[in-house]
XYZ file of C-alpha atoms in Angstrom:
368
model
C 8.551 5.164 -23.605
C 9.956 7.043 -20.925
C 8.155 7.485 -17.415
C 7.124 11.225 -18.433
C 8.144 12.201 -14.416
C 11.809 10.343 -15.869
C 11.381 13.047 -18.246
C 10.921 15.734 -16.753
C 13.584 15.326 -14.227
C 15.809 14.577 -16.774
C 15.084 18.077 -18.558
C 15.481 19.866 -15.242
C 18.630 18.907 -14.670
C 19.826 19.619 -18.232
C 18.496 23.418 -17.816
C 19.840 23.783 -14.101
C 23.547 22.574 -15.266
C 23.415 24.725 -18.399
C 24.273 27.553 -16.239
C 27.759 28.217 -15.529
C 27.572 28.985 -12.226
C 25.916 26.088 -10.931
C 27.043 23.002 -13.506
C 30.090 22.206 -11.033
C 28.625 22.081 -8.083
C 25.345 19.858 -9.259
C 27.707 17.748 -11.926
C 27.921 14.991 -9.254
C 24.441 15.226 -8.297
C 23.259 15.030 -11.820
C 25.365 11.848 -12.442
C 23.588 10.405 -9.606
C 20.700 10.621 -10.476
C 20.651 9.957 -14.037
C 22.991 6.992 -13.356
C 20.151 5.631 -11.195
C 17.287 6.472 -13.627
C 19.020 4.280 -15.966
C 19.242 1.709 -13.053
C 15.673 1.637 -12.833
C 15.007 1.986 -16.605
C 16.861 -1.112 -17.387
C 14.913 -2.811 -13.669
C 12.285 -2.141 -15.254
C 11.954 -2.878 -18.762
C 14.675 -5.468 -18.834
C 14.402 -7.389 -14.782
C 10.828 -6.876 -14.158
C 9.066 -9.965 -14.072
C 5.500 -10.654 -14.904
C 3.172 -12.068 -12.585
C 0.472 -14.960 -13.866
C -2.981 -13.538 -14.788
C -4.762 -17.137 -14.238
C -5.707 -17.844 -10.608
C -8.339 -20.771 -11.428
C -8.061 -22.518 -8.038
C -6.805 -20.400 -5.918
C -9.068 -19.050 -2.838
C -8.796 -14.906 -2.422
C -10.083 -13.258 0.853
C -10.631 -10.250 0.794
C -11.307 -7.916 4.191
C -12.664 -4.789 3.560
C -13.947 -6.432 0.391
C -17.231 -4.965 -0.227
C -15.948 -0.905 -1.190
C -13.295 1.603 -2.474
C -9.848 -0.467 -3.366
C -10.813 -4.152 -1.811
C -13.815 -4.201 -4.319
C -12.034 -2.778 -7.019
C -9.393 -5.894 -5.923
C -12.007 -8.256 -5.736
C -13.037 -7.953 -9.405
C -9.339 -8.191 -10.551
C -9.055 -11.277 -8.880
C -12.244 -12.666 -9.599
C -11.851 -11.971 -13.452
C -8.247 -13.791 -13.412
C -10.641 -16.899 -12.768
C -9.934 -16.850 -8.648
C -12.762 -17.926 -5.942
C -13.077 -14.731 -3.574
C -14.525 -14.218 -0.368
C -15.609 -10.465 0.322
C -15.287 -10.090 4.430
C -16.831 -7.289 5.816
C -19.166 -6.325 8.382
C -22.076 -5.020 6.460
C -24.272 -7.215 5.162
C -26.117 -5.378 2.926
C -22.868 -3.841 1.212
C -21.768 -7.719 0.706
C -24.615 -9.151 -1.146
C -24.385 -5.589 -3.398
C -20.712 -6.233 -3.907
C -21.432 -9.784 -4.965
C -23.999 -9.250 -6.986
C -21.819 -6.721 -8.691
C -18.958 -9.315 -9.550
C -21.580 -11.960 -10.470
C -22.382 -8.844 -13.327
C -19.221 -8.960 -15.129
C -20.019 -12.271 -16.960
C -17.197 -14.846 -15.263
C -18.719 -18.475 -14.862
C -16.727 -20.997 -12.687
C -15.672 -18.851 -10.251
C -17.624 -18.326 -6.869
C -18.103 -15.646 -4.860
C -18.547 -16.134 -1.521
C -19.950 -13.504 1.593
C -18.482 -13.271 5.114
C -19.866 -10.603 7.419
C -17.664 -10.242 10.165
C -17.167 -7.851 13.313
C -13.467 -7.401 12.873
C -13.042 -5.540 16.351
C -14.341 -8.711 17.963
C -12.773 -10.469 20.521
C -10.087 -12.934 19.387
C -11.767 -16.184 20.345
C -14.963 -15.694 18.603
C -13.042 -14.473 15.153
C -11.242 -17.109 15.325
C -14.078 -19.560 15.449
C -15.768 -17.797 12.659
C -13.140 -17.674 10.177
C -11.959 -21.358 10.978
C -15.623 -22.689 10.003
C -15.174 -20.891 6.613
C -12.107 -22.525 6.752
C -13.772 -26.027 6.624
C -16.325 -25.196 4.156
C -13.630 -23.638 1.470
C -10.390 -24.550 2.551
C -7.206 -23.119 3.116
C -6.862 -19.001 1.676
C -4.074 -18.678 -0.611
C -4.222 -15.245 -0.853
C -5.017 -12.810 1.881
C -5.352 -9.560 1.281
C -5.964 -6.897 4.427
C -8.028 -3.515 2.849
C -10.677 -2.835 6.179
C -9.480 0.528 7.589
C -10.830 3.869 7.714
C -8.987 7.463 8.658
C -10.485 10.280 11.222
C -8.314 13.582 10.437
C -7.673 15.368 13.413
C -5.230 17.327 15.611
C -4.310 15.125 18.418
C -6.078 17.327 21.269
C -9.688 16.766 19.149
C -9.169 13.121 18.628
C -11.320 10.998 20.618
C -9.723 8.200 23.038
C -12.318 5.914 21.507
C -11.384 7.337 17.785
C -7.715 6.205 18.324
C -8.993 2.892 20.233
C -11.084 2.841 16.949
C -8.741 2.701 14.377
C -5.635 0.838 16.067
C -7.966 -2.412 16.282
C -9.576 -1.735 12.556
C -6.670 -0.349 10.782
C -3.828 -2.476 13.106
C -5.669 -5.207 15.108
C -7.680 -6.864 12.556
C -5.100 -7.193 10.018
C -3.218 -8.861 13.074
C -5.404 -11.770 14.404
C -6.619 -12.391 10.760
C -3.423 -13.237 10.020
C -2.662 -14.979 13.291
C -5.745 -17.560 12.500
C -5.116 -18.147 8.714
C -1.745 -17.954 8.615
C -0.971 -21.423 10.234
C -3.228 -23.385 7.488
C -1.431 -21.554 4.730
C 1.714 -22.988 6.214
C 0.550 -26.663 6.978
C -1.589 -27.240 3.291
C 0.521 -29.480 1.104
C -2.199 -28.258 -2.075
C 0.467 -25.510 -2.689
C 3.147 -24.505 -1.884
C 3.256 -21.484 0.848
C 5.639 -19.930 -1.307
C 2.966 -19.563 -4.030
C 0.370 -17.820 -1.716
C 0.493 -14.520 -0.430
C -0.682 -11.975 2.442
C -0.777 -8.135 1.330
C -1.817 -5.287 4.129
C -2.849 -2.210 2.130
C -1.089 0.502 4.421
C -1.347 4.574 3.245
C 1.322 7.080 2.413
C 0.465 8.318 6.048
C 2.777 4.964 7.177
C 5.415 6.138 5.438
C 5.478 10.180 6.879
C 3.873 11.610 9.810
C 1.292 14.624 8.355
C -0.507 17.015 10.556
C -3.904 15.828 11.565
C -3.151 12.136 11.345
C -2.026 11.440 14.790
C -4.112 8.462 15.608
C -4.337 7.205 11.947
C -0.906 7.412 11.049
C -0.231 5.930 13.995
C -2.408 2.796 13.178
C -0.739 2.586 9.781
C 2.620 2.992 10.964
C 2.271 -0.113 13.314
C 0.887 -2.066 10.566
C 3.557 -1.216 8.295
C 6.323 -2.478 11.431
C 4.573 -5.667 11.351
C 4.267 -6.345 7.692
C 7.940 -5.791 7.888
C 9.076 -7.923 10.615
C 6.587 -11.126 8.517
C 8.330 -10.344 5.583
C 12.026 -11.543 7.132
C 10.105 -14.103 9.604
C 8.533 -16.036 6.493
C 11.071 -15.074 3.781
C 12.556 -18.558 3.772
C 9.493 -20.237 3.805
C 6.701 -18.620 2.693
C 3.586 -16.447 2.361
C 5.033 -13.729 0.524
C 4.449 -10.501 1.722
C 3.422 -7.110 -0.053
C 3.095 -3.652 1.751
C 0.651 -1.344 -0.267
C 1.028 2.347 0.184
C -1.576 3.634 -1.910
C -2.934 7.314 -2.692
C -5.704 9.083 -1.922
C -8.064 7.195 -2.962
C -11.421 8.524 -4.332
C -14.061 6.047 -2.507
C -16.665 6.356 -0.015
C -14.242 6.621 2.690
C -12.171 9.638 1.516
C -15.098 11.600 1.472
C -15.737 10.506 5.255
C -12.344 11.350 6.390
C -12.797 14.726 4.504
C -15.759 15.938 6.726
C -14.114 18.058 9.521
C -10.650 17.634 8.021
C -8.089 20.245 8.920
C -8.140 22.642 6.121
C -3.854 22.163 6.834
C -4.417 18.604 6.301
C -6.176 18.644 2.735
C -3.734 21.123 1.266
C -0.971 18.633 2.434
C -3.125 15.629 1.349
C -4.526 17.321 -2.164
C -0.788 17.795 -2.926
C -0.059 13.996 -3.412
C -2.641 14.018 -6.533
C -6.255 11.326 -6.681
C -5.895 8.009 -7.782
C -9.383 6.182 -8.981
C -10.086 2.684 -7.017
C -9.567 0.845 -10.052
C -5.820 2.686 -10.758
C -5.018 1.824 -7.056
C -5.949 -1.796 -7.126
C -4.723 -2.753 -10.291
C -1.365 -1.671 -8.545
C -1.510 -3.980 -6.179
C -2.930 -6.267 -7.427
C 0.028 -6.450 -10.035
C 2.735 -6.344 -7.093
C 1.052 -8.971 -4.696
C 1.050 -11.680 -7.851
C 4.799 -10.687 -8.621
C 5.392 -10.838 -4.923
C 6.719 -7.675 -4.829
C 6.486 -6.421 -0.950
C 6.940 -3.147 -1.271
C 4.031 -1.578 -3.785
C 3.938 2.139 -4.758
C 1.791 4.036 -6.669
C 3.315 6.013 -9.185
C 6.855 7.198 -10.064
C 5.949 9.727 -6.922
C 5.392 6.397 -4.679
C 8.442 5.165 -5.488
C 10.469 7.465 -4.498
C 8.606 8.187 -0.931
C 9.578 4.394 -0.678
C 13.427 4.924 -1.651
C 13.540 7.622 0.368
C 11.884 6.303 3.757
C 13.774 3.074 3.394
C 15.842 2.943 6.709
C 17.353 -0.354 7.085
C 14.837 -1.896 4.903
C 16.138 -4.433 1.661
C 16.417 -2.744 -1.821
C 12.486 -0.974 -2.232
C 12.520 -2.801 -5.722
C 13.363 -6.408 -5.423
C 11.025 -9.188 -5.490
C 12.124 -12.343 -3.198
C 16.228 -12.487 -2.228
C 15.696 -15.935 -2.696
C 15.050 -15.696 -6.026
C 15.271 -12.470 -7.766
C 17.636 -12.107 -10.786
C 21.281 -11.109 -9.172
C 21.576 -8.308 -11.654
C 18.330 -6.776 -10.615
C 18.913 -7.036 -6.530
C 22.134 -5.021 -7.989
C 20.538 -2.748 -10.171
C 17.810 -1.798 -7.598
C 20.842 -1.425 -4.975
C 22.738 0.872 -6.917
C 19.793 3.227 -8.278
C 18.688 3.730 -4.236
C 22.207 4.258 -3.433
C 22.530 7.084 -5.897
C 19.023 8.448 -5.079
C 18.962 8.565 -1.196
C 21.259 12.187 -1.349
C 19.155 14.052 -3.763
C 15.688 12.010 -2.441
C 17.208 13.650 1.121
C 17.379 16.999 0.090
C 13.827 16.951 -1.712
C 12.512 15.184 1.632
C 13.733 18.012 3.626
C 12.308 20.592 1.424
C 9.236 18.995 1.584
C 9.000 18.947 5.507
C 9.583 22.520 5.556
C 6.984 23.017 3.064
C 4.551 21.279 5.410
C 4.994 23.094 7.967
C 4.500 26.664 6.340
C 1.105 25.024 5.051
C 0.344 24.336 8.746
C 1.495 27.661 9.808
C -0.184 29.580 7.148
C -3.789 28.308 7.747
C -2.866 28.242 11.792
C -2.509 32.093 11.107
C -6.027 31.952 9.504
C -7.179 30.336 12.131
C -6.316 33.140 14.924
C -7.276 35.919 12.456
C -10.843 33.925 12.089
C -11.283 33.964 15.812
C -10.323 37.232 16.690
């Protein structure tokens, strides 16, 4: 079956090209784009690999672990028979997490606690995370969810709000990875090629939205330095996914929400609500495959084709070993795509801003 977005693009341009007066003109634009749909079509049904489902062995850490999409990750993982560590700073939230995966049945897995101050200072992290180190071993798979969004104009956001979020959403993600990364290189037990480090990013690191100054500014940094790992360790090892998720019905949406810009959630509400356990099974699927770019949605997707830049084919795995005919599959579809994804991009910019300027208006109206 069909992608039912696939579909309905498919019938849209069939009606639009019906018409006489416009079938010349969008005849090359249709063959574009239906040319790459059945790019990706045969990506995906005939090139897509399939990740493993059994991680007995392998060590999962988790930051962020103990809410919203890094709990929803943790029980994926910890159901595909892996030993995860939740990392977080509340303690309280921990043990509930952990009790919660002890719940669901597993036996032979453990489930291990870490509360840790993120924001600390480098030294003392370090020190922390090296003794769990010693106790567990090496982490094979690292996966970066502790963040959290303020929406606000710039001009109402706090210098300690920004400070805030660049060393939660940016920072920690950072020296985490500085102080495990080196043991994931340097154990022989497996191969670095087999483990992985994901950073789950935000469609806010792909385009700049009013009222997310300071946050998308956090997740736009992260995103630069996901990519710049990615070619640094692409002959060698972690592999590296990027997750832009939705909004994301947790705890934390509904903290960002309070004194959001009424601009802001008519933007956001127009990208749709995924459930934690849709988002994370999402990534959790593309980290295993070691996919690095992961999308949610046929939506996703194509915000990743179309804010590309200079970035490798969106849907290839590993250029070191991905399938020929699927690096030039994926190649082909985005080079067809990136006209018509243009032109929607640009229509969607100029949609923003009448949102903004529309509720701006109520704004003054309000006031006066």
């Amino acid at each position: 079956m069909l992608n039912r977005t696939v579909q309905h693009v498919l019938l849209f341009f069939i009606r639009v090209t019906s018409h006489h007066a416009f079938s010349l003109q969008l005849v090359p634009v249709s063959f574009a784009v239906v040319l790459a749909l059945c790019c990706y079509i045969l990506w995906r049904f005939y090139f897509q690999s399939r990740p493993p489902t059994n991680l007995k062995g392998y060590n999962v850490l988790i930051t962020g672990g103990s809410s919203g999409i890094g709990l929803s990750l943790a029980e994926l993982f910890y159901l595909s028979d892996a030993n995860v560590t939740l990392l977080a700073r509340d303690q309280n939230k921990l043990i509930s997490a952990q009790e919660k995966l002890h719940a669901s049945g597993r036996r032979g897995c453990q489930v291990r606690t870490l509360s840790v101050d993120l924001c600390a200072e480098f030294q003392p992290l370090k020190n922390q995370l090296e003794e769990y180190i010693l106790s567990t071993g090496p982490v094979d798979i690292l996966v970066h969810c502790a963040g959290y969004a303020v929406s606000r104009t710039f001009l109402d956001t706090t210098p300690d709000t920004i400070e805030g979020l660049i060393k939660t959403n940016y920072l920690s993600a950072v020296n985490v990875t500085k102080i495990l990364l080196p043991h994931m290189l340097s154990d022989r037990t497996r191969s670095s090629r087999d483990r992985r480090i994901s950073f789950v990013c935000s469609m806010a690191g792909q385009v700049g939205v009013y009222g997310f100054a300071a946050y998308s500014a956090s997740k736009y940094a992260l995103r630069g330095f996901a990519e710049v790992l990615r070619m640094e360790l692409e002959h060698s090892g972690p592999l590296i996914t990027l997750a832009f998720p939705p909004d994301t019905d947790t705890p934390g949406l509904a903290a960002e929400n309070v004194g959001k810009p009424s601009a802001t959630l008519e933007i956001s509400s127009a990208g749709g609500l995924a459930t934690p356990e849709q988002a994370a099974y999402t990534i959790f699927r593309d980290i295993l495959d070691g996919a690095f770019n992961s999308s949610y949605g046929f939506e996703g997707k194509a915000l990743s084709w179309a804010t590309a830049g200079l970035a490798l084919p969106v849907s290839i795995r590993d250029i070191h070993q991905d399938n020929i005919f699927k690096i030039i599959l994926s190649s082909i579809a985005e080079v067809l795509v990136a006209g018509p994804l243009r032109a929607v991009g640009i229509g969607y910019a100029f949609w923003m801003r009448r949102v903004v300027s529309r509720h701006m208006g109520k704004n003054v109206r309000s006031s006066g």
